[in-house]
Short mmCIF file of C-alpha atoms and ligand atoms in Angstrom, two decimals:
data_model
loop_
_atom_site.label_atom_id
_atom_site.label_comp_id
_atom_site.label_asym_id
_atom_site.label_seq_id
_atom_site.Cartn_x
_atom_site.Cartn_y
_atom_site.Cartn_z
CA MET C 1 23.30 27.99 40.88
CA LYS C 2 19.65 28.55 40.09
CA ASN C 3 19.08 29.40 36.43
CA PHE C 4 20.45 26.70 34.16
CA LEU C 5 21.07 26.76 30.43
CA ILE C 6 21.00 23.11 29.42
CA THR C 7 22.43 22.99 25.91
CA GLY C 8 21.50 19.83 24.00
CA GLY C 9 18.70 19.30 26.52
CA ALA C 10 16.37 17.77 23.94
CA GLY C 11 18.78 14.88 23.33
CA PHE C 12 19.14 11.66 25.29
CA ILE C 13 21.24 12.48 28.37
CA GLY C 14 20.34 16.18 28.37
CA ALA C 15 16.62 15.38 28.60
CA ASN C 16 17.23 12.86 31.38
CA PHE C 17 19.24 15.54 33.19
CA VAL C 18 16.43 18.09 32.82
CA HIS C 19 14.06 15.59 34.46
CA HIS C 20 16.65 15.01 37.18
CA LEU C 21 17.17 18.71 37.91
CA LEU C 22 13.47 19.54 38.02
CA SER C 23 12.65 16.63 40.33
CA HIS C 24 15.63 17.01 42.69
CA HIS C 25 15.92 20.82 42.91
CA PRO C 26 12.49 22.48 43.28
CA ASP C 27 13.95 26.02 43.19
CA TYR C 28 15.93 25.61 39.93
CA HIS C 29 14.88 27.03 36.57
CA VAL C 30 15.88 25.24 33.41
CA VAL C 31 16.22 26.67 29.90
CA VAL C 32 16.84 24.03 27.25
CA PHE C 33 18.81 25.44 24.31
CA ASP C 34 18.87 22.96 21.44
CA LYS C 35 19.41 23.10 17.69
CA MET C 36 17.07 20.14 17.17
CA THR C 37 19.29 18.06 14.91
CA TYR C 38 18.09 14.55 14.03
CA ALA C 39 18.91 13.63 17.67
CA GLY C 40 16.82 16.37 19.31
CA ASN C 41 13.28 15.30 20.17
CA LEU C 42 10.68 17.23 22.12
CA ASN C 43 8.96 13.95 23.02
CA ASN C 44 11.91 13.50 25.40
CA LEU C 45 10.66 16.52 27.35
CA ALA C 46 6.91 16.09 26.89
CA ASP C 47 6.23 15.36 30.53
CA VAL C 48 7.92 18.54 31.78
CA SER C 49 6.56 20.83 29.08
CA ASP C 50 3.92 22.33 31.42
CA ASP C 51 6.34 22.92 34.28
CA PRO C 52 6.62 26.69 34.84
CA ARG C 53 10.31 26.25 35.76
CA TYR C 54 11.07 24.93 32.24
CA THR C 55 11.59 26.89 28.99
CA PHE C 56 12.57 25.60 25.56
CA LEU C 57 14.61 27.67 23.09
CA ARG C 58 15.62 26.45 19.67
CA GLY C 59 19.19 27.58 18.97
CA ASP C 60 22.68 26.61 17.85
CA ILE C 61 25.58 26.78 20.32
CA CYS C 62 27.78 28.00 17.45
CA ASP C 63 25.57 31.11 17.20
CA ALA C 64 27.12 33.53 19.73
CA PRO C 65 24.38 36.23 19.60
CA ALA C 66 21.66 33.61 20.19
CA VAL C 67 23.56 32.13 23.13
CA GLU C 68 24.13 35.58 24.64
CA GLN C 69 20.49 36.52 24.18
CA ALA C 70 19.39 33.36 26.01
CA ILE C 71 21.76 34.08 28.91
CA ARG C 72 20.68 37.71 29.18
CA GLN C 73 16.95 37.07 28.86
CA HIS C 74 16.81 34.22 31.37
CA HIS C 75 19.39 35.47 33.88
CA ILE C 76 21.44 32.34 33.39
CA ASP C 77 24.10 31.64 36.01
CA THR C 78 25.10 28.10 35.02
CA ILE C 79 25.66 26.35 31.69
CA VAL C 80 25.70 22.57 31.44
CA ASN C 81 26.79 21.71 27.92
CA PHE C 82 25.34 18.46 26.56
CA ALA C 83 25.07 19.80 23.00
CA ALA C 84 27.20 17.73 20.66
CA GLU C 85 27.29 15.51 17.66
CA THR C 86 27.63 12.19 19.44
CA HIS C 87 27.67 9.14 17.18
CA VAL C 88 31.08 7.69 16.31
CA ASP C 89 29.89 6.07 13.06
CA ARG C 90 28.48 9.38 11.81
CA SER C 91 31.79 11.08 12.69
CA ILE C 92 33.59 8.56 10.50
CA GLU C 93 31.13 9.20 7.66
CA ASP C 94 31.47 13.01 7.92
CA PRO C 95 33.39 14.77 10.73
CA ASN C 96 32.36 18.31 9.71
CA ALA C 97 29.44 18.85 12.10
CA PHE C 98 31.49 17.34 14.94
CA ILE C 99 34.21 19.96 14.59
CA HIS C 100 31.63 22.75 14.42
CA THR C 101 29.47 21.80 17.37
CA ASP C 102 31.85 19.93 19.67
CA VAL C 103 34.82 22.29 19.24
CA ILE C 104 33.61 25.68 17.96
CA GLY C 105 30.29 25.44 19.81
CA THR C 106 32.13 24.72 23.06
CA HIS C 107 34.32 27.75 22.44
CA VAL C 108 31.30 29.98 21.84
CA LEU C 109 29.76 28.85 25.15
CA LEU C 110 33.01 29.40 27.04
CA GLU C 111 33.32 32.92 25.66
CA ALA C 112 29.72 33.67 26.66
CA ALA C 113 30.32 32.25 30.15
CA ARG C 114 33.39 34.49 30.45
CA LYS C 115 31.64 37.58 29.12
CA PHE C 116 28.68 37.24 31.51
CA GLY C 117 30.79 36.12 34.48
CA LEU C 118 28.74 32.96 35.01
CA GLU C 119 28.91 31.07 38.26
CA ARG C 120 29.68 27.75 36.55
CA TYR C 121 30.37 26.18 33.18
CA HIS C 122 30.07 22.39 33.19
CA GLN C 123 31.19 20.32 30.21
CA ILE C 124 29.71 16.90 29.53
CA SER C 125 32.50 14.77 28.15
CA THR C 126 33.20 11.12 27.49
CA ASP C 127 35.51 8.26 28.38
CA GLU C 128 36.33 8.06 24.66
CA VAL C 129 38.79 10.96 25.04
CA TYR C 130 41.21 8.56 26.78
CA GLY C 131 41.28 6.32 23.69
CA HIS C 132 41.70 2.54 23.73
CA ILE C 133 42.61 1.24 27.21
CA PRO C 134 44.60 -2.01 27.42
CA HIS C 135 43.41 -4.80 29.77
CA GLY C 136 44.61 -4.45 33.33
CA THR C 137 44.41 -0.64 33.45
CA SER C 138 41.70 1.98 33.89
CA SER C 139 41.64 5.67 33.04
CA VAL C 140 42.11 8.22 35.81
CA GLU C 141 41.33 11.87 35.34
CA THR C 142 44.98 12.96 35.17
CA ASP C 143 45.70 10.63 32.22
CA SER C 144 46.52 12.31 28.92
CA VAL C 145 43.81 12.31 26.30
CA ALA C 146 44.48 10.05 23.29
CA PRO C 147 41.37 10.17 21.11
CA ARG C 148 41.21 8.00 17.99
CA SER C 149 37.98 8.91 16.14
CA PRO C 150 36.82 12.27 14.78
CA TYR C 151 34.11 12.21 17.47
CA SER C 152 36.45 11.60 20.38
CA ALA C 153 39.04 14.02 18.97
CA SER C 154 36.39 16.76 18.81
CA LYS C 155 35.30 16.01 22.40
CA ALA C 156 38.92 15.98 23.63
CA SER C 157 39.44 19.36 21.92
CA GLY C 158 36.40 20.69 23.77
CA ASP C 159 37.80 19.42 27.09
CA LEU C 160 41.18 21.05 26.46
CA LEU C 161 39.52 24.37 25.67
CA VAL C 162 37.44 24.16 28.87
CA LEU C 163 40.51 23.45 31.00
CA SER C 164 42.44 26.25 29.29
CA TYR C 165 39.70 28.72 30.33
CA TRP C 166 40.16 27.64 33.95
CA VAL C 167 43.93 28.02 33.84
CA THR C 168 43.96 31.24 31.83
CA TYR C 169 40.84 33.14 32.92
CA LYS C 170 39.87 31.33 36.13
CA LEU C 171 36.49 30.66 34.54
CA PRO C 172 34.75 28.37 37.08
CA VAL C 173 34.57 25.12 35.12
CA THR C 174 34.11 21.43 35.84
CA ILE C 175 34.08 18.45 33.47
CA THR C 176 32.52 15.01 33.77
CA ARG C 177 33.62 12.15 31.49
CA GLY C 178 30.88 9.56 31.22
CA ALA C 179 30.95 5.96 30.05
CA ASN C 180 28.34 4.49 27.63
CA ASN C 181 24.95 5.70 28.83
CA ILE C 182 21.80 3.67 28.28
CA GLY C 183 18.18 4.24 29.26
CA PRO C 184 15.07 6.18 28.16
CA TYR C 185 15.11 8.43 25.05
CA GLN C 186 18.38 7.23 23.44
CA TYR C 187 18.29 7.63 19.66
CA PRO C 188 18.26 4.12 18.18
CA GLU C 189 21.51 4.55 16.25
CA LYS C 190 23.37 3.66 19.49
CA VAL C 191 23.94 -0.01 20.02
CA VAL C 192 21.59 -0.87 22.90
CA PRO C 193 18.41 0.86 21.64
CA LEU C 194 19.25 -0.29 18.09
CA PHE C 195 19.57 -3.90 19.18
CA VAL C 196 16.50 -3.94 21.45
CA THR C 197 14.28 -2.41 18.79
CA ASN C 198 15.74 -4.63 16.04
CA ALA C 199 15.14 -7.69 18.24
CA LEU C 200 11.55 -6.57 18.87
CA GLU C 201 11.13 -6.22 15.09
CA GLY C 202 12.72 -9.64 14.44
CA LYS C 203 15.63 -8.00 12.56
CA PRO C 204 19.32 -9.01 12.78
CA LEU C 205 21.60 -7.42 15.38
CA PRO C 206 24.71 -6.19 13.46
CA VAL C 207 27.61 -6.91 15.84
CA TYR C 208 30.79 -5.17 14.69
CA GLY C 209 33.74 -7.53 14.17
CA ASP C 210 34.13 -10.25 16.79
CA GLY C 211 31.96 -8.43 19.36
CA ARG C 212 34.68 -8.79 22.01
CA GLN C 213 35.07 -5.00 22.46
CA MET C 214 34.42 -3.83 26.00
CA ARG C 215 32.19 -0.99 27.16
CA ASP C 216 30.95 0.23 30.54
CA TYR C 217 27.18 0.40 29.97
CA GLN C 218 25.79 2.68 32.69
CA TRP C 219 22.22 3.66 33.57
CA VAL C 220 21.66 7.26 32.44
CA GLY C 221 20.08 8.16 35.79
CA ASP C 222 23.28 7.19 37.59
CA HIS C 223 25.21 9.44 35.21
CA CYS C 224 22.81 12.34 35.87
CA GLN C 225 23.24 11.89 39.61
CA GLY C 226 27.03 11.91 39.09
CA ILE C 227 26.84 15.16 37.15
CA ASP C 228 24.72 16.66 39.94
CA VAL C 229 27.35 15.67 42.53
CA ALA C 230 30.21 17.05 40.41
CA LEU C 231 28.28 20.31 39.93
CA HIS C 232 27.51 20.80 43.60
CA GLN C 233 30.49 19.23 45.32
CA GLY C 234 33.19 19.09 42.66
CA GLN C 235 36.23 21.32 42.74
CA LEU C 236 36.63 24.01 40.12
CA GLY C 237 39.04 23.17 37.31
CA GLU C 238 38.66 19.43 37.96
CA VAL C 239 37.59 16.46 35.83
CA TYR C 240 35.42 13.61 37.20
CA ASN C 241 34.93 10.20 35.56
CA VAL C 242 31.38 8.76 35.73
CA GLY C 243 30.64 5.09 35.05
CA THR C 244 29.98 1.82 36.83
CA GLY C 245 33.72 1.20 37.01
CA GLN C 246 33.24 -2.20 35.33
CA GLU C 247 32.92 -3.12 31.69
CA VAL C 248 31.44 -5.99 29.69
CA GLU C 249 32.10 -7.42 26.24
CA ASN C 250 29.56 -6.41 23.63
CA LEU C 251 28.63 -10.08 23.12
CA ARG C 252 27.74 -10.33 26.82
CA MET C 253 25.64 -7.14 26.50
CA VAL C 254 23.82 -8.78 23.56
CA GLU C 255 23.28 -12.00 25.52
CA ILE C 256 21.66 -10.11 28.43
CA LEU C 257 19.61 -7.97 26.02
CA LEU C 258 18.27 -10.97 24.07
CA ASP C 259 17.44 -12.77 27.31
CA GLU C 260 15.43 -9.78 28.56
CA VAL C 261 13.60 -9.39 25.21
CA GLY C 262 13.05 -13.14 24.95
CA ALA C 263 14.54 -13.27 21.43
CA PRO C 264 16.88 -15.95 20.01
CA PRO C 265 20.71 -15.66 19.63
CA SER C 266 20.22 -16.52 15.94
CA LEU C 267 19.45 -12.80 15.43
CA ILE C 268 23.17 -12.02 16.00
CA GLN C 269 24.94 -11.20 12.74
CA HIS C 270 28.65 -10.34 12.79
CA VAL C 271 29.40 -7.58 10.29
CA GLU C 272 32.42 -5.65 9.07
CA ASP C 273 34.01 -3.73 11.93
CA ARG C 274 33.95 0.04 12.54
CA PRO C 275 37.24 1.61 11.27
CA GLY C 276 39.58 2.47 14.15
CA HIS C 277 37.22 0.76 16.61
CA ASP C 278 38.47 1.23 20.20
CA ARG C 279 38.57 -2.25 21.78
CA ARG C 280 38.15 -1.23 25.36
CA TYR C 281 37.21 1.72 27.57
CA SER C 282 37.60 1.47 31.32
CA LEU C 283 37.07 4.21 33.87
CA ASN C 284 38.36 4.50 37.39
CA VAL C 285 35.52 6.34 39.18
CA ASP C 286 37.04 6.62 42.66
CA LYS C 287 37.37 10.40 42.48
CA LEU C 288 33.60 10.95 42.16
CA LYS C 289 32.83 8.20 44.68
CA ALA C 290 34.99 10.10 47.18
CA LEU C 291 32.39 12.90 46.95
CA GLY C 292 29.69 10.45 48.09
CA TRP C 293 28.32 9.38 44.69
CA GLN C 294 27.54 5.72 44.06
CA PRO C 295 25.99 4.17 40.92
CA GLU C 296 22.83 2.20 41.66
CA HIS C 297 23.03 -0.15 38.64
CA ASP C 298 25.77 -2.42 37.37
CA CYS C 299 25.96 -3.01 33.60
CA GLU C 300 23.58 -5.97 33.63
CA ALA C 301 20.92 -4.16 35.67
CA ALA C 302 21.26 -1.10 33.40
CA ILE C 303 20.84 -3.22 30.24
CA ARG C 304 17.80 -5.07 31.59
CA ARG C 305 16.09 -1.87 32.78
CA THR C 306 16.79 -0.21 29.43
CA VAL C 307 15.35 -3.13 27.48
CA ARG C 308 12.17 -2.97 29.53
CA TRP C 309 11.79 0.75 28.83
CA TYR C 310 11.95 0.18 25.05
CA ILE C 311 9.50 -2.71 25.28
CA GLU C 312 7.07 -0.44 27.14
CA ASN C 313 7.62 2.72 25.05
CA GLU C 314 7.17 1.77 21.44
CA TRP C 315 5.26 5.09 21.03
CA TRP C 316 8.63 6.80 21.45
CA TRP C 317 10.91 4.79 19.15
CA ARG C 318 8.58 3.58 16.39
CA PRO C 319 8.15 7.01 14.69
CA ILE C 320 11.95 7.51 14.76
CA LYS C 321 12.66 4.17 13.15
CA ASN C 322 10.03 4.87 10.49
CA GLY C 323 11.49 8.33 9.70
CA GLU C 324 14.95 9.71 8.73
CA PHE C 325 16.48 6.77 10.50
CA ARG C 326 15.59 4.44 7.62
CA ASP C 327 17.97 6.26 5.21
CA TYR C 328 20.69 6.28 7.86
CA TYR C 329 20.27 2.53 8.48
CA GLN C 330 20.44 1.79 4.77
CA ARG C 331 23.60 3.92 4.38
CA MET C 332 25.33 2.41 7.41
CA TYR C 333 24.25 -1.21 7.21
CA GLY C 334 22.71 -1.77 3.76
CA ASN C 335 25.95 -2.85 2.07
CA ARG C 336 27.92 -3.86 5.13
CA LYS C 337 29.66 -7.19 4.68
CA VAL C 338 28.46 -10.02 6.91
CA ILE C 339 31.50 -11.83 8.30
CA ALA C 340 32.19 -15.24 9.80
CA VAL C 341 33.72 -15.10 13.26
CA PRO C 342 35.81 -18.10 14.38
P1 NAD I 401 22.33 13.07 21.63
O1 NAD I 401 22.96 12.88 20.29
O2 NAD I 401 21.22 12.18 22.05
O3 NAD I 401 21.81 14.57 21.79
C1 NAD I 401 22.57 15.68 21.42
C2 NAD I 401 21.66 16.89 21.49
O4 NAD I 401 22.44 18.05 21.15
C3 NAD I 401 20.48 16.84 20.52
O5 NAD I 401 19.30 17.25 21.17
C4 NAD I 401 20.89 17.84 19.43
O6 NAD I 401 19.77 18.42 18.79
C5 NAD I 401 21.70 18.83 20.22
N1 NAD I 401 22.66 19.58 19.40
C6 NAD I 401 23.52 19.09 18.47
N2 NAD I 401 24.22 20.09 17.90
C7 NAD I 401 23.81 21.24 18.51
C8 NAD I 401 24.18 22.61 18.38
N3 NAD I 401 25.10 22.98 17.49
N4 NAD I 401 23.57 23.51 19.16
C9 NAD I 401 22.61 23.14 20.06
N5 NAD I 401 22.22 21.86 20.21
C10 NAD I 401 22.82 20.92 19.46
O7 NAD I 401 23.54 13.01 22.66
P2 NAD I 401 23.70 12.30 24.07
O8 NAD I 401 24.00 10.88 23.87
O9 NAD I 401 22.57 12.71 24.92
O10 NAD I 401 25.04 13.00 24.57
C11 NAD I 401 24.98 14.24 25.27
C12 NAD I 401 26.37 14.63 25.68
O11 NAD I 401 26.95 13.60 26.49
C13 NAD I 401 27.34 14.82 24.51
O12 NAD I 401 28.18 15.89 24.81
C14 NAD I 401 28.13 13.52 24.48
O13 NAD I 401 29.40 13.71 23.92
C15 NAD I 401 28.19 13.17 25.94
N6 NAD I 401 28.30 11.76 26.28
C16 NAD I 401 27.46 10.84 25.75
C17 NAD I 401 27.54 9.52 26.17
C18 NAD I 401 26.59 8.47 25.65
O14 NAD I 401 26.79 7.29 25.96
N7 NAD I 401 25.56 8.80 24.91
C19 NAD I 401 28.50 9.14 27.10
C20 NAD I 401 29.36 10.11 27.61
C21 NAD I 401 29.24 11.43 27.21
O1 DAU I 402 31.77 5.74 25.77
C1 DAU I 402 30.95 6.88 25.72
C2 DAU I 402 30.46 7.03 24.31
O2 DAU I 402 29.53 5.98 24.11
C3 DAU I 402 29.80 8.37 24.04
O3 DAU I 402 30.76 9.38 24.16
C4 DAU I 402 29.22 8.40 22.62
O4 DAU I 402 28.52 9.59 22.39
C5 DAU I 402 28.28 7.23 22.47
O5 DAU I 402 27.83 7.17 21.13
C6 DAU I 402 28.97 5.92 22.83
O6 DAU I 402 30.00 5.59 21.87
P1 DAU I 402 30.22 4.09 21.38
O7 DAU I 402 30.85 4.12 20.05
O8 DAU I 402 30.86 3.26 22.43
O9 DAU I 402 28.68 3.65 21.32
P2 DAU I 402 27.85 2.81 20.24
O10 DAU I 402 26.50 2.60 20.84
O11 DAU I 402 27.93 3.38 18.88
O12 DAU I 402 28.63 1.43 20.23
C7 DAU I 402 28.83 0.68 21.43
C8 DAU I 402 29.62 -0.56 21.07
O13 DAU I 402 28.82 -1.40 20.23
C9 DAU I 402 30.89 -0.28 20.30
O14 DAU I 402 31.88 -1.22 20.67
C10 DAU I 402 30.47 -0.51 18.85
C11 DAU I 402 29.45 -1.60 18.95
N1 DAU I 402 28.39 -1.59 17.91
C12 DAU I 402 27.73 -0.41 17.70
C13 DAU I 402 26.73 -0.35 16.75
C14 DAU I 402 25.99 0.95 16.49
C15 DAU I 402 28.07 -2.73 17.23
O15 DAU I 402 28.67 -3.81 17.46
N2 DAU I 402 27.08 -2.67 16.28
C16 DAU I 402 26.40 -1.52 16.00
O16 DAU I 402 25.51 -1.54 15.12
#
């Protein structure tokens, strides 16, 4: 592994992973291949833009000739696929782009990896593929997938395709399934950056339903380190869960967030729930820990560190919130019913 194609590398986790690779592996070369949807942002990569080991290509993973050209031209031996449509609420509004990128795009990349005989294809997946997890249990990698939103169904389809290429063609694949990532450069449609920036602007925090849903909020850097370990020490054909291994209720996440911002709980506004909202995700991460990986942040530490980054980096989020995001926010929240929660 030396020449990486990082698809979706201008998005949140992809950009963090590019920083991780360049700082931890001095001999690696990184080509970011990104369509630059609303979620792609070159500001996420500004501080590596002069690094001679880094190249940016604008391209769509559904476009086979463009993918093949990138592989050929840059002698790619490894693909790490972060490219995806990623927001559950947008998938409920319109699943179309999710099926294209997360399913067909994954297939295009797999075919290219097969055609060029790449050393590794790594798929970035999500705990959402396991579906809602009842209290008292956690997902292990051998569990069946049971996705419940168009987003998670498209990601589960991608995972199944990846695994089928291992079984059928012995394409050297690995998959990581991450919990809710938080940290620098996350588009403020996702709950933590949305709520920090709303709190800083004195706007309400729209908590879906009763706010008792549970998520494992993990520091994005811990996830990147987990991907690195799975890439270098994982077994081919295997899936690895990546998270803190604990989860918190959304209302607890909001409490920590408001405390770190120094804003009042009166900003909390319960609103109509997300349709089909999964109540709980919970990952068992023992398999990756057995390879020597250990997360450095629990959920609370991850939330507090994330809040501080948004407080210190208004230059990054302010232009986003003043741009396309305004129409999105109006569509998603403008007419959403405020509800009373007992
Ligand atoms: P993001 O929405 O911030 O970024 C996605 C990136 O992919 C953007 O730069 C976008 O321009 C690019 N992209 C979209 N369609 C593309 C296409 N057709 N071709 C090329 N590029 C395209 O996403 P993220 O939150 O960084 O998530 C990255 C990956 O991690 C996704 O696969 C997601 O499913 C997975 N994941 C995310 C989380 C999370 O909490 N955010 C958790 C687990 C797994
Ligand atoms: O679990 C991993 C997944 O985490 C990733 O695969 C997805 O790409 C990523 O978007 C994220 O999905 P979630 O749906 O869990 O994240 P989101 O930030 O949208 O919501 C987190 C929780 O907060 C969820 O229970 C819904 C709730 N929420 C979200 C928003 C946007 C609110 O209460 N209010 C909101 O305005």
